[in-house]
Coordinates of C-alpha atoms in Angstrom, one line a residue:
M1 CA -0.7 11.4 -16.1
K2 CA 1.4 11.5 -13.0
K3 CA 4.2 8.9 -12.7
I4 CA 5.9 6.8 -10.1
Y5 CA 9.6 7.0 -10.2
Y6 CA 12.2 4.3 -10.9
S7 CA 11.5 0.7 -9.9
L8 CA 7.8 1.2 -9.4
L9 CA 7.2 2.3 -13.0
T10 CA 5.8 -1.2 -13.6
L11 CA 3.3 -0.6 -10.9
T12 CA 2.2 2.6 -12.6
M13 CA 1.6 0.6 -15.8
A14 CA -0.6 -1.8 -13.9
L15 CA -2.6 1.1 -12.4
C16 CA -3.0 2.6 -15.9
V17 CA -4.4 -0.7 -17.2
W18 CA -6.8 -0.8 -14.3
T19 CA -8.0 2.7 -15.0
T20 CA -8.5 1.9 -18.7
A21 CA -10.5 -1.1 -17.8
S22 CA -12.7 0.9 -15.5
A23 CA -13.4 3.4 -18.3
Q24 CA -15.3 0.6 -20.1
S25 CA -17.9 0.8 -17.4
G26 CA -18.2 4.5 -17.6
W27 CA -15.3 6.6 -16.3
Q28 CA -12.1 7.6 -18.0
A29 CA -9.2 9.4 -16.4
L30 CA -7.9 12.2 -18.5
S31 CA -4.3 13.3 -18.6
N32 CA -3.1 16.5 -16.9
A33 CA -2.3 18.1 -20.2
A34 CA -1.8 21.7 -19.2
A35 CA 0.1 23.5 -16.5
D36 CA -2.7 26.1 -16.3
K37 CA -4.0 26.2 -12.8
V38 CA -6.5 28.3 -10.8
P39 CA -6.2 28.5 -7.0
A40 CA -9.3 28.5 -4.8
P41 CA -10.2 32.1 -3.9
Q42 CA -9.6 33.3 -0.4
L43 CA -12.2 35.3 1.5
A44 CA -11.6 38.2 3.9
G45 CA -11.8 37.2 7.6
V46 CA -14.8 39.3 8.7
T47 CA -17.9 38.7 10.8
G48 CA -20.6 37.3 8.6
G49 CA -18.1 35.6 6.3
K50 CA -18.5 32.4 4.4
I51 CA -17.3 29.0 5.8
Y52 CA -16.7 25.9 3.7
V53 CA -17.4 22.5 5.3
G54 CA -15.9 19.3 3.8
H55 CA -12.9 17.0 3.4
C56 CA -11.4 18.9 0.5
A57 CA -8.5 21.3 1.0
Y58 CA -9.6 24.9 0.3
D59 CA -6.5 26.0 -1.5
E60 CA -6.2 23.1 -4.0
Y61 CA -5.4 24.0 -7.6
I62 CA -7.6 23.1 -10.4
Y63 CA -5.7 21.8 -13.5
I64 CA -7.3 21.5 -16.9
G65 CA -8.1 17.9 -17.7
D66 CA -7.3 16.6 -14.3
G67 CA -10.7 15.0 -13.6
L68 CA -13.1 12.5 -15.0
S69 CA -15.0 12.5 -18.3
Q70 CA -17.4 10.2 -20.1
S71 CA -16.6 9.0 -23.6
V72 CA -20.2 9.9 -24.6
D73 CA -22.5 12.9 -23.8
C74 CA -24.3 12.1 -20.6
R75 CA -25.8 13.3 -17.4
V76 CA -23.9 12.3 -14.3
G77 CA -23.9 13.1 -10.6
V78 CA -21.1 13.6 -8.1
A79 CA -21.6 13.8 -4.3
M80 CA -19.8 13.8 -1.0
V81 CA -20.9 12.5 2.3
L82 CA -20.3 14.9 5.2
T83 CA -20.2 13.0 8.5
R84 CA -21.6 14.5 11.7
D85 CA -18.2 15.2 13.2
M86 CA -17.6 17.5 10.2
F87 CA -20.7 19.7 10.4
A88 CA -21.8 19.3 14.1
P89 CA -20.3 22.7 15.1
Y90 CA -22.5 24.3 12.4
I91 CA -25.8 22.8 13.3
G92 CA -28.3 25.6 13.2
A93 CA -26.1 27.7 11.0
Q94 CA -27.5 28.8 7.6
I95 CA -26.6 26.9 4.4
S96 CA -26.2 29.6 1.8
G97 CA -24.5 27.8 -1.1
L98 CA -22.2 25.2 -2.4
R99 CA -18.7 25.5 -3.9
V100 CA -18.3 23.7 -7.2
G101 CA -15.1 23.1 -9.2
W102 CA -14.9 22.7 -12.9
D103 CA -11.7 22.0 -14.8
T104 CA -12.5 22.6 -18.5
R105 CA -12.2 26.0 -20.2
E106 CA -13.7 24.8 -23.5
V107 CA -17.2 24.1 -22.2
N108 CA -19.0 25.6 -19.2
G109 CA -21.2 23.4 -17.1
N110 CA -24.8 23.6 -16.0
V111 CA -25.2 22.2 -12.5
Q112 CA -28.2 21.2 -10.4
A113 CA -26.8 21.3 -6.8
F114 CA -28.4 19.8 -3.7
V115 CA -28.0 19.0 0.0
R116 CA -29.8 16.0 1.4
T117 CA -29.7 13.7 4.3
S118 CA -29.4 10.6 2.1
F119 CA -28.5 10.0 -1.6
N120 CA -32.1 9.3 -2.6
G121 CA -33.7 11.6 -0.1
D122 CA -35.5 14.9 -0.6
D123 CA -33.6 18.1 -1.1
L124 CA -33.0 20.2 1.9
V125 CA -31.7 22.9 -0.4
S126 CA -31.2 23.1 -4.1
A127 CA -29.5 25.4 -6.6
N128 CA -29.1 25.7 -10.4
A129 CA -26.3 27.6 -12.0
T130 CA -23.8 27.8 -14.9
V131 CA -20.2 27.2 -13.8
K132 CA -17.0 27.9 -15.6
Y133 CA -13.4 26.8 -15.2
G134 CA -12.1 27.2 -11.7
W135 CA -14.0 27.5 -8.4
N136 CA -17.6 28.6 -8.5
N137 CA -19.8 29.7 -5.6
V138 CA -23.4 28.6 -6.3
A139 CA -26.1 30.2 -4.2
V140 CA -29.0 28.0 -3.0
D141 CA -32.6 28.9 -3.9
T142 CA -33.7 29.2 -0.3
P143 CA -31.2 29.5 2.6
T144 CA -31.8 26.8 5.1
V145 CA -30.2 25.9 8.5
I146 CA -28.2 22.7 9.0
P147 CA -30.5 20.2 10.8
D148 CA -29.5 18.0 13.7
V149 CA -28.8 14.9 11.6
D150 CA -26.1 12.3 11.3
T151 CA -25.0 12.9 7.7
L152 CA -25.4 15.4 4.9
V153 CA -25.0 14.5 1.2
V154 CA -23.7 17.4 -0.8
G155 CA -23.5 17.1 -4.6
Y156 CA -24.7 18.1 -8.0
Y157 CA -25.8 16.7 -11.4
T158 CA -24.3 17.9 -14.6
N159 CA -24.1 17.2 -18.3
L160 CA -20.7 16.1 -19.5
V161 CA -19.6 16.6 -23.1
A162 CA -17.8 13.6 -24.5
N163 CA -14.0 13.7 -23.7
K164 CA -14.2 17.5 -23.1
C165 CA -15.9 18.2 -19.8
C166 CA -14.3 17.1 -16.6
I167 CA -15.1 17.4 -12.9
P168 CA -12.0 17.7 -10.8
T169 CA -11.1 15.0 -8.3
F170 CA -8.2 16.6 -6.3
Y171 CA -5.9 13.9 -7.6
P172 CA -3.9 12.3 -6.0
K173 CA -5.6 12.8 -2.7
N174 CA -7.5 9.7 -1.6
V175 CA -10.3 10.8 0.7
P176 CA -13.4 8.7 1.6
N177 CA -17.0 9.5 1.1
A178 CA -16.8 10.5 -2.6
C179 CA -19.5 9.0 -4.8
Y180 CA -20.6 9.1 -8.4
L181 CA -23.8 8.5 -10.3
Y182 CA -23.3 6.7 -13.7
V183 CA -25.5 8.2 -16.3
G184 CA -28.6 8.2 -14.0
E185 CA -28.5 4.4 -13.3
Q186 CA -31.4 3.2 -11.1
D187 CA -32.1 0.0 -9.1
T188 CA -35.2 -2.2 -9.4
E189 CA -37.0 0.2 -7.0
G190 CA -36.3 3.2 -9.2
N191 CA -33.7 4.7 -6.8
E192 CA -30.5 6.2 -8.2
V193 CA -27.4 4.0 -7.8
W194 CA -24.6 6.1 -6.3
E195 CA -21.2 4.3 -6.4
D196 CA -18.3 4.7 -4.0
W197 CA -15.4 5.4 -6.2
N198 CA -13.1 7.2 -3.9
E199 CA -10.0 5.6 -5.5
F200 CA -10.1 8.7 -7.8
G201 CA -10.2 11.1 -4.8
P202 CA -12.9 13.3 -3.4
V203 CA -15.2 15.2 -5.7
A204 CA -14.9 19.0 -5.8
V205 CA -18.0 19.9 -3.9
L206 CA -18.1 21.8 -0.6
L207 CA -20.9 23.0 1.6
E208 CA -21.0 26.8 2.2
V209 CA -22.3 28.1 5.5
T210 CA -22.9 31.8 6.2
D211 CA -21.9 33.1 9.6
T212 CA -24.8 35.6 10.1
D213 CA -24.3 36.6 13.7
G214 CA -20.6 36.1 14.4
S215 CA -21.1 32.9 16.4
L216 CA -18.9 31.0 14.0
N217 CA -16.0 33.5 14.2
N218 CA -13.4 31.3 15.9
K219 CA -13.4 27.6 15.0
A220 CA -10.6 25.2 14.1
S221 CA -10.2 21.5 13.5
I222 CA -7.3 19.1 13.3
G223 CA -7.1 17.8 9.7
A224 CA -4.1 15.5 10.4
L225 CA -1.7 14.9 13.2
R226 CA 1.8 13.3 13.2
Y227 CA 3.0 12.3 16.6
Q228 CA 5.0 9.8 18.5
S229 CA 2.8 7.4 20.4
V230 CA 5.5 6.5 22.9
G231 CA 6.8 8.9 25.5
K232 CA 7.8 9.2 29.1
L233 CA 4.9 9.4 31.5
G234 CA 4.2 13.0 32.7
T235 CA 6.1 14.7 29.9
D236 CA 5.1 16.6 26.8
G237 CA 5.8 15.6 23.3
T238 CA 5.5 17.6 20.1
G239 CA 3.0 16.8 17.4
L240 CA 2.8 18.2 13.9
F241 CA -0.8 19.3 13.6
T242 CA -2.6 20.3 10.4
I243 CA -4.9 23.0 11.6
K244 CA -7.9 23.9 9.5
N245 CA -9.6 27.3 10.0
R246 CA -13.3 26.4 10.2
G247 CA -14.4 29.8 11.3
S248 CA -14.7 33.3 9.8
N249 CA -11.7 34.9 11.6
A250 CA -8.0 34.3 11.1
I251 CA -6.5 32.1 13.9
T252 CA -3.6 33.6 15.9
Q253 CA -3.8 31.6 19.1
V254 CA -5.0 28.1 20.0
E255 CA -5.5 26.0 23.1
V256 CA -4.7 22.3 22.5
T257 CA -6.1 19.8 25.0
T258 CA -4.9 16.2 25.5
T259 CA -7.4 13.8 27.2
V260 CA -6.7 10.2 28.2
G261 CA -9.4 8.6 30.4
E262 CA -10.3 11.2 33.1
Q263 CA -7.0 13.0 32.8
T264 CA -6.9 16.2 30.8
K265 CA -4.2 18.9 30.2
S266 CA -4.6 22.1 28.1
Q267 CA -1.9 24.3 26.8
T268 CA -2.2 27.7 25.0
V269 CA 0.1 28.4 22.1
K270 CA 0.5 31.8 20.3
L271 CA 1.1 31.1 16.6
S272 CA 4.1 32.7 14.9
S273 CA 1.8 33.4 11.9
A274 CA -1.9 33.3 11.5
V275 CA -4.0 30.6 9.9
A276 CA -6.0 32.5 7.3
L277 CA -9.7 32.1 6.7
N278 CA -10.6 28.9 4.7
S279 CA -7.0 27.6 4.8
E280 CA -4.9 25.2 6.8
R281 CA -1.4 25.1 8.2
K282 CA 1.0 22.6 9.7
I283 CA 1.9 23.7 13.2
S284 CA 3.9 22.1 16.0
L285 CA 1.9 21.9 19.2
P286 CA 2.3 19.9 22.5
I287 CA 0.8 16.5 23.3
S288 CA 0.9 15.3 26.9
Y289 CA 1.7 11.7 27.9
L290 CA -0.8 11.7 30.7
A291 CA -1.3 7.9 30.8
S292 CA -1.3 4.9 28.5
G293 CA -4.4 4.3 26.5
R294 CA -6.7 5.7 23.9
G295 CA -7.6 9.4 24.1
T296 CA -8.2 12.5 22.1
V297 CA -6.4 15.7 21.2
S298 CA -8.6 18.7 20.4
I299 CA -8.5 22.5 19.8
T300 CA -10.6 23.7 22.7
A301 CA -10.1 27.5 22.3
V302 CA -9.3 29.8 19.4
N303 CA -8.2 33.4 19.8
N304 CA -9.0 33.1 23.6
E305 CA -12.5 32.1 22.8
A306 CA -13.7 28.6 23.9
V307 CA -14.8 26.4 21.0
T308 CA -18.3 24.9 21.2
N309 CA -18.3 21.2 20.2
P310 CA -14.5 21.1 19.5
F311 CA -13.3 18.6 16.9
A312 CA -11.5 15.7 18.6
Y313 CA -8.6 13.8 17.0
D314 CA -8.2 10.2 18.3
V315 CA -4.8 9.2 19.6
T316 CA -3.2 6.2 21.2
L317 CA -0.6 7.1 23.8
M318 CA 1.9 4.7 25.5
A319 CA 3.2 6.6 28.5
V320 CA 6.3 4.8 29.9
P321 CA 7.1 5.3 33.6
E322 CA 10.7 6.5 34.2
E323 CA 11.7 3.4 36.1
A324 CA 10.4 1.2 33.2
A325 CA 12.1 3.3 30.6
N326 CA 15.4 2.8 32.4
R327 CA 15.1 -1.0 32.2
Y328 CA 15.2 -1.2 28.4
T329 CA 17.6 -0.1 25.7
R330 CA 16.0 1.1 22.5
R331 CA 17.3 -0.1 19.2
P332 CA 15.4 1.4 16.3
L333 CA 14.8 -0.3 12.9
I334 CA 15.8 1.3 9.6
E335 CA 14.4 -0.2 6.4
F336 CA 16.3 1.1 3.3
F337 CA 14.4 0.4 0.1
V338 CA 16.6 -0.8 -2.7
S339 CA 16.2 -1.4 -6.5
E340 CA 18.8 -2.9 -8.7
N341 CA 17.0 -1.1 -11.6
S342 CA 17.9 2.3 -10.1
Y343 CA 21.3 3.6 -10.8
M344 CA 21.1 5.9 -7.9
V345 CA 21.0 3.2 -5.2
P346 CA 24.8 2.6 -4.9
T347 CA 25.5 6.4 -5.0
Y348 CA 22.9 7.3 -2.4
F349 CA 23.5 4.3 -0.1
D350 CA 27.3 4.6 0.0
E351 CA 27.8 8.3 -0.3
Y352 CA 24.7 9.8 1.3
F353 CA 23.1 7.3 3.6
M354 CA 26.1 5.6 5.0
A355 CA 27.9 8.9 5.5
D356 CA 25.9 9.5 8.6
F357 CA 24.5 6.1 9.4
A358 CA 28.0 4.5 9.8
N359 CA 28.3 6.4 13.1
F360 CA 25.1 4.7 14.4
R361 CA 25.6 1.2 12.9
E362 CA 25.9 -0.4 16.4
D363 CA 22.7 1.4 17.6
Y364 CA 20.3 0.7 14.8
T365 CA 19.0 -2.4 13.0
L366 CA 19.3 -2.1 9.2
V367 CA 17.2 -4.0 6.7
C368 CA 17.7 -3.4 3.0
Q369 CA 14.3 -4.2 1.4
H370 CA 14.7 -5.1 -2.3
T371 CA 11.6 -4.1 -4.3
D372 CA 12.1 -5.5 -7.8
D373 CA 15.1 -7.7 -8.2
Q374 CA 16.7 -11.0 -7.4
F375 CA 16.7 -10.3 -3.6
M376 CA 13.0 -9.8 -3.3
T377 CA 11.4 -12.1 -0.7
G378 CA 8.4 -12.8 -2.9
D379 CA 4.8 -11.8 -3.3
D380 CA 5.8 -8.1 -3.7
D381 CA 6.0 -7.7 0.1
E382 CA 8.5 -4.9 -0.1
I383 CA 6.3 -2.9 -2.6
H384 CA 3.2 -3.5 -0.4
L385 CA 5.1 -2.3 2.6
M386 CA 6.4 0.8 0.9
L387 CA 2.9 1.7 -0.4
G388 CA 1.5 1.1 3.0
L389 CA 3.9 3.6 4.5
V390 CA 2.5 6.3 2.3
A391 CA -1.1 5.4 2.7
N392 CA -1.2 3.6 -0.7
D393 CA -0.5 6.9 -2.6
S394 CA 1.9 5.6 -5.2
M395 CA 2.8 9.2 -6.2
K396 CA 4.7 9.4 -2.9
V397 CA 6.9 6.4 -3.6
Y398 CA 10.5 7.1 -4.4
I399 CA 13.6 4.8 -4.7
P400 CA 16.0 4.9 -3.0
S401 CA 14.0 5.7 0.2
M402 CA 14.0 4.8 3.9
T403 CA 11.9 4.7 6.9
I404 CA 12.6 4.5 10.6
D405 CA 10.4 2.1 12.7
R406 CA 7.9 1.7 9.9
T407 CA 6.3 5.1 10.3
D408 CA 6.4 7.9 7.8
Y409 CA 7.0 10.7 10.2
L410 CA 10.6 10.9 9.0
C411 CA 9.7 10.1 6.1
N412 CA 9.1 8.4 2.7
L413 CA 7.8 11.5 0.9
M414 CA 9.5 13.8 -1.6
M415 CA 10.6 17.1 -0.3
V416 CA 8.8 16.9 3.1
E417 CA 8.5 20.3 4.7
G418 CA 10.5 20.6 7.8
T419 CA 12.6 17.5 7.3
P420 CA 16.1 16.9 5.8
F421 CA 14.7 14.5 3.2
L422 CA 15.1 14.7 -0.5
Y423 CA 14.4 11.7 -2.7
G424 CA 13.4 9.9 0.5
I425 CA 16.8 9.8 2.4
P426 CA 18.8 12.3 4.5
Y427 CA 21.8 14.1 3.1
P428 CA 25.2 13.9 4.9
G429 CA 25.5 16.1 7.9
M430 CA 21.7 16.5 8.2
A431 CA 20.6 13.3 9.8
T432 CA 22.7 13.1 13.0
S433 CA 20.3 15.1 15.1
M434 CA 17.4 13.0 13.7
Y435 CA 19.1 9.7 14.6
N436 CA 20.0 11.0 18.1
G437 CA 16.4 12.1 18.6
V438 CA 15.0 8.7 17.7
L439 CA 17.5 7.0 20.0
A440 CA 16.3 9.2 22.9
E441 CA 12.7 8.0 22.7
P442 CA 11.9 5.5 25.4
T443 CA 10.9 1.9 24.9
F444 CA 9.2 -0.7 27.2
A445 CA 10.2 -4.0 25.7
S446 CA 13.2 -6.2 25.0
V447 CA 14.2 -8.5 22.1
D448 CA 16.8 -11.2 22.6
I449 CA 18.0 -13.5 19.8
D450 CA 20.0 -16.8 19.9
A451 CA 20.7 -18.3 16.5
A452 CA 23.0 -21.2 15.6
T453 CA 23.5 -23.7 12.8
D454 CA 23.4 -27.4 13.2
D455 CA 26.7 -29.4 12.9
A456 CA 26.1 -30.1 9.2
L457 CA 25.4 -26.4 8.4
Q458 CA 22.1 -27.4 6.8
N459 CA 19.6 -25.7 9.2
I460 CA 19.6 -22.6 11.4
N461 CA 17.8 -22.8 14.8
I462 CA 16.5 -19.5 16.1
H463 CA 15.2 -18.6 19.5
V464 CA 13.6 -15.1 20.1
S465 CA 12.6 -14.0 23.6
G466 CA 12.1 -10.9 25.7
T467 CA 9.8 -9.0 28.0
V468 CA 7.1 -6.5 27.3
E469 CA 6.6 -4.2 30.3
P470 CA 3.0 -4.8 31.5
G471 CA 0.6 -1.9 31.7
V472 CA 2.0 0.3 28.9
M473 CA 0.4 -1.1 25.7
P474 CA -3.4 -0.7 25.5
A475 CA -4.9 -3.8 26.9
D476 CA -6.8 -4.7 23.7
E477 CA -3.9 -4.2 21.2
P478 CA -1.5 -7.0 20.4
L479 CA 2.2 -6.8 19.5
F480 CA 3.8 -8.6 16.6
M481 CA 7.2 -10.1 16.0
T482 CA 8.9 -10.0 12.5
V483 CA 12.0 -12.2 12.0
Y484 CA 14.4 -12.1 9.1
L485 CA 17.4 -14.2 8.2
M486 CA 19.9 -11.7 6.8
E487 CA 23.2 -11.7 4.9
S488 CA 25.6 -8.9 4.5
Q489 CA 28.3 -8.3 1.9
V490 CA 26.4 -10.0 -0.9
E491 CA 28.0 -9.5 -4.2
S492 CA 25.9 -8.8 -7.3
S493 CA 26.8 -8.0 -10.9
S494 CA 23.3 -7.0 -11.9
Q495 CA 23.2 -3.5 -10.3
K496 CA 22.6 -0.8 -12.9
F497 CA 24.9 2.2 -13.0
W498 CA 24.7 5.5 -14.8
E499 CA 27.0 5.7 -17.8
D500 CA 27.8 9.2 -19.1
K501 CA 24.5 10.4 -17.7
E502 CA 22.6 9.1 -20.7
G503 CA 21.4 5.7 -19.6
E504 CA 21.7 2.7 -17.4
A505 CA 24.0 -0.3 -18.0
P506 CA 25.2 -3.1 -15.7
T507 CA 28.8 -2.6 -14.9
A508 CA 31.2 -4.2 -12.4
E509 CA 29.9 -5.6 -9.1
Y510 CA 28.0 -4.0 -6.3
T511 CA 28.0 -5.1 -2.7
H512 CA 24.6 -5.3 -1.1
Y513 CA 24.2 -4.9 2.6
N514 CA 21.8 -6.7 4.9
V515 CA 19.9 -8.6 2.3
V516 CA 16.8 -10.5 3.5
R517 CA 17.6 -14.1 2.7
E518 CA 14.5 -15.5 4.2
P519 CA 11.5 -13.9 6.0
L520 CA 10.7 -16.3 8.9
T521 CA 7.4 -14.6 9.7
P522 CA 4.9 -12.6 7.5
L523 CA 5.8 -9.1 6.6
W524 CA 3.7 -7.7 9.4
G525 CA 4.8 -10.4 11.9
T526 CA 3.4 -13.1 14.1
E527 CA 1.4 -12.1 17.1
I528 CA 3.2 -12.7 20.4
S529 CA 1.6 -14.1 23.5
P530 CA 3.3 -12.7 26.6
A531 CA 2.9 -14.4 30.0
E532 CA 1.5 -12.5 33.0
D533 CA 4.9 -11.2 33.8
G534 CA 5.4 -9.9 30.2
T535 CA 7.9 -12.5 29.1
Y536 CA 7.5 -14.2 25.7
S537 CA 9.5 -16.7 23.5
M538 CA 9.3 -17.9 20.0
D539 CA 11.2 -20.5 17.9
F540 CA 12.0 -20.5 14.2
N541 CA 14.0 -22.6 11.8
A542 CA 15.7 -21.6 8.5
R543 CA 17.4 -23.7 5.9
M544 CA 21.0 -23.1 4.8
Y545 CA 21.6 -22.8 1.1
S546 CA 24.8 -23.2 -0.8
D547 CA 25.0 -19.6 -1.9
Y548 CA 24.8 -18.3 1.7
D549 CA 28.0 -17.3 3.4
P550 CA 27.6 -18.5 7.0
A551 CA 30.2 -16.0 8.2
N552 CA 28.0 -13.1 7.1
L553 CA 24.6 -14.4 8.3
T554 CA 22.6 -12.6 11.0
V555 CA 19.1 -12.8 12.4
I556 CA 17.0 -9.7 12.8
A557 CA 13.9 -9.6 15.0
F558 CA 11.7 -6.6 15.8
L559 CA 8.6 -6.1 17.9
H560 CA 6.0 -3.8 16.5
R561 CA 2.4 -2.7 16.4
G562 CA 0.1 -4.2 13.8
E563 CA -0.8 -3.1 10.3
Q564 CA -4.3 -2.4 11.3
N565 CA -3.0 0.9 12.7
D566 CA -2.5 3.9 10.4
N567 CA 0.8 4.6 8.8
M568 CA 1.9 6.8 11.7
S569 CA 1.1 4.2 14.4
R570 CA 2.8 1.0 13.3
Q571 CA 6.0 1.8 15.0
V572 CA 8.6 -0.7 16.0
I573 CA 8.8 -0.9 19.8
N574 CA 12.3 -2.5 19.8
S575 CA 14.6 -4.6 17.7
N576 CA 17.8 -6.7 17.8
E577 CA 20.3 -8.2 15.5
M578 CA 22.6 -11.1 16.3
P579 CA 25.1 -13.2 14.1
V580 CA 24.4 -16.8 13.4
R581 CA 26.7 -19.0 15.5
L582 CA 28.7 -21.6 13.6
P583 CA 29.5 -25.1 15.1
E584 CA 32.6 -25.1 17.3
G585 CA 35.8 -26.0 15.5
I586 CA 34.6 -25.2 12.0
R587 CA 37.2 -23.7 9.8
G588 CA 36.8 -21.9 6.5
V589 CA 39.1 -22.5 3.5
D590 CA 39.3 -18.8 2.8
A591 CA 40.5 -18.2 6.4
D592 CA 43.2 -20.9 6.6
S593 CA 46.3 -20.7 4.4
S594 CA 47.0 -24.4 4.9
L595 CA 43.7 -25.3 3.2
E596 CA 43.3 -25.2 -0.6
V597 CA 40.7 -26.4 -3.0
R598 CA 41.7 -27.2 -6.6
D599 CA 39.2 -28.6 -9.1
G600 CA 37.2 -30.1 -6.2
E601 CA 40.2 -31.7 -4.5
V602 CA 41.3 -30.5 -1.1
L603 CA 44.9 -29.9 -0.1
L604 CA 46.2 -29.6 3.4
G605 CA 49.6 -28.0 3.5
G606 CA 50.0 -28.9 -0.1
V607 CA 49.2 -32.6 0.5
R608 CA 46.1 -34.1 -1.0
A609 CA 43.4 -34.7 1.7
E610 CA 40.9 -37.4 2.3
I611 CA 37.3 -36.0 2.1
F612 CA 34.3 -37.2 4.1
T613 CA 30.8 -35.9 4.5
P614 CA 29.7 -35.0 8.1
A615 CA 28.0 -38.4 8.2
G616 CA 31.4 -40.1 7.5
V617 CA 30.9 -41.0 3.8
R618 CA 34.1 -40.7 1.7
V619 CA 33.9 -38.6 -1.4
T620 CA 36.6 -38.1 -4.0
K621 CA 35.8 -34.5 -4.8
V622 CA 33.9 -31.6 -3.4
P623 CA 30.8 -30.6 -5.5
T624 CA 30.9 -27.3 -7.2
D625 CA 28.3 -25.9 -4.7
G626 CA 30.6 -26.6 -1.8
G627 CA 29.4 -27.4 1.7
V628 CA 30.6 -28.7 5.1
Y629 CA 33.1 -31.6 4.9
L630 CA 35.6 -33.5 7.2
V631 CA 39.2 -33.5 5.7
R632 CA 42.5 -35.0 6.8
K633 CA 45.8 -35.6 5.1
A634 CA 45.7 -38.8 3.1
G635 CA 47.2 -41.8 5.0
S636 CA 47.5 -39.9 8.3
R637 CA 45.8 -40.7 11.6
D638 CA 45.4 -37.0 12.4
K639 CA 42.0 -35.8 13.7
A640 CA 39.8 -34.7 10.8
L641 CA 39.1 -31.0 10.4
K642 CA 35.6 -29.7 9.8
V643 CA 35.8 -27.2 7.0
M644 CA 33.3 -25.0 5.1
I645 CA 34.1 -25.1 1.4
K646 CA 32.4 -22.6 -1.0

């Protein structure tokens, strides 16, 4: 079975327990026991070629034992729902077959394939065949055209042999619309009960369409798109597009069109290398910041041929006018994920991360999110955040790791193509251009912080305010404020280090940077309510504890989009960080050579001092947990000094 690295190993165990429990109701996940793999076959790009329609990647490998199996011999069903946006360009084209994956060499499978408009509807087409390990193209009994409907259900029934036969699930991809039929279960009306179990990933079924007259030669869709939502009005940004070849010719040139409201801009790009038939590629293409609002990006021409019914990818753009961008200074947010159970944290943080980040310390807000140790803020917020940044695919979680502005475009993934990241963080000398690029992005909001303790150093009063430029955010989308009380230079002796490259053992002390002492809002913030002129203000209160060092306390606040957005669109609009102000006149024992504490007694210039609480109550000794006290030389009439004693 795949594994999650380092501190999230316990999460893996929880997932394994959940999987085992679900097996009692029918399904059991089998281990990936062999490295044997069979790639999907590629077809020649010719007129009259075959096109596969569906969510699944065409070039996925099939591993032995990487699917689902019953613990008893049984007949089961698997199916996938194809939505209209997936097959609309092929309406009227001929359904000639299905593609079926099978991941067991030991036993072949007998499948009864079908295409329907609903799970319990009549077959539009059907097919029966014996399939073997790998990818199988199953011809339908009677070729039929795709009708003008809203959905198509593509699937098959098969007989599974106990603990031997598996149907592949494209693990660990998590794609919706995959359904299963448990041993022919039926409801009270006699209809089969298809269950949505897409937690296991999509089933390996694809609809095959034959291009009989060449009308489907040049087609493409956008499988995924990474882009920055915020840009300067009238400029072009760059998006990382996953282009799927949905036609029967190789793609060498595309026209990409951005549409926001009634504004449209198209640009033609010649590709450096072709997108082969039945494959997909990541390609950098332009996106235009035409206006603020919700719009679409689509591939409107392929190989100089206009695309009929082009696939549209929804985007939300925030186009910042030049004059507005000049009114605000952008301060990005970095969240560095830390685990005291990972010996790599001190090495990577001090030697790799800080090597570049130190030059940008005054320009960025840094939060160290602790995922499994004494500095967690509770309720596993940090783990939930980390999983959310990788679309809840725990296979993509690594510690240490980092993200900028809560999006994964930089990113949290292992060995991301085209980025300087390995194990989730940049290596020295590779991140400077990345940091500069992020700083160059415009913003349209400000965040101001005022934080101070009360005279007794028992509470911290925090005021956060600022302005959101009107007319840039979509009118129906709120912004949220997250506020943390932070402390830097926190010493800990529980960090685990690598001893002789054989194991982990706690040794010496480790200095933690920017620990979250108290989250003053939920993880994904509290919604702000700007006035008509865009101004907003919020007040918070935090308690001071004896193990806090007031001299190292700061407040961090950042304004961001909500968690209802996808993991590419939750970005931080702006942030700020300010130290907590101490009462005027306060002095610290460690900063004044005339002050000394011995066994709870306070000495001033070597002379025993009288000790009072801030309320004026005399005490004989300072408690072991310290605090704020008034002190003066015994018997003198000098003005009492207010001191912080730790």
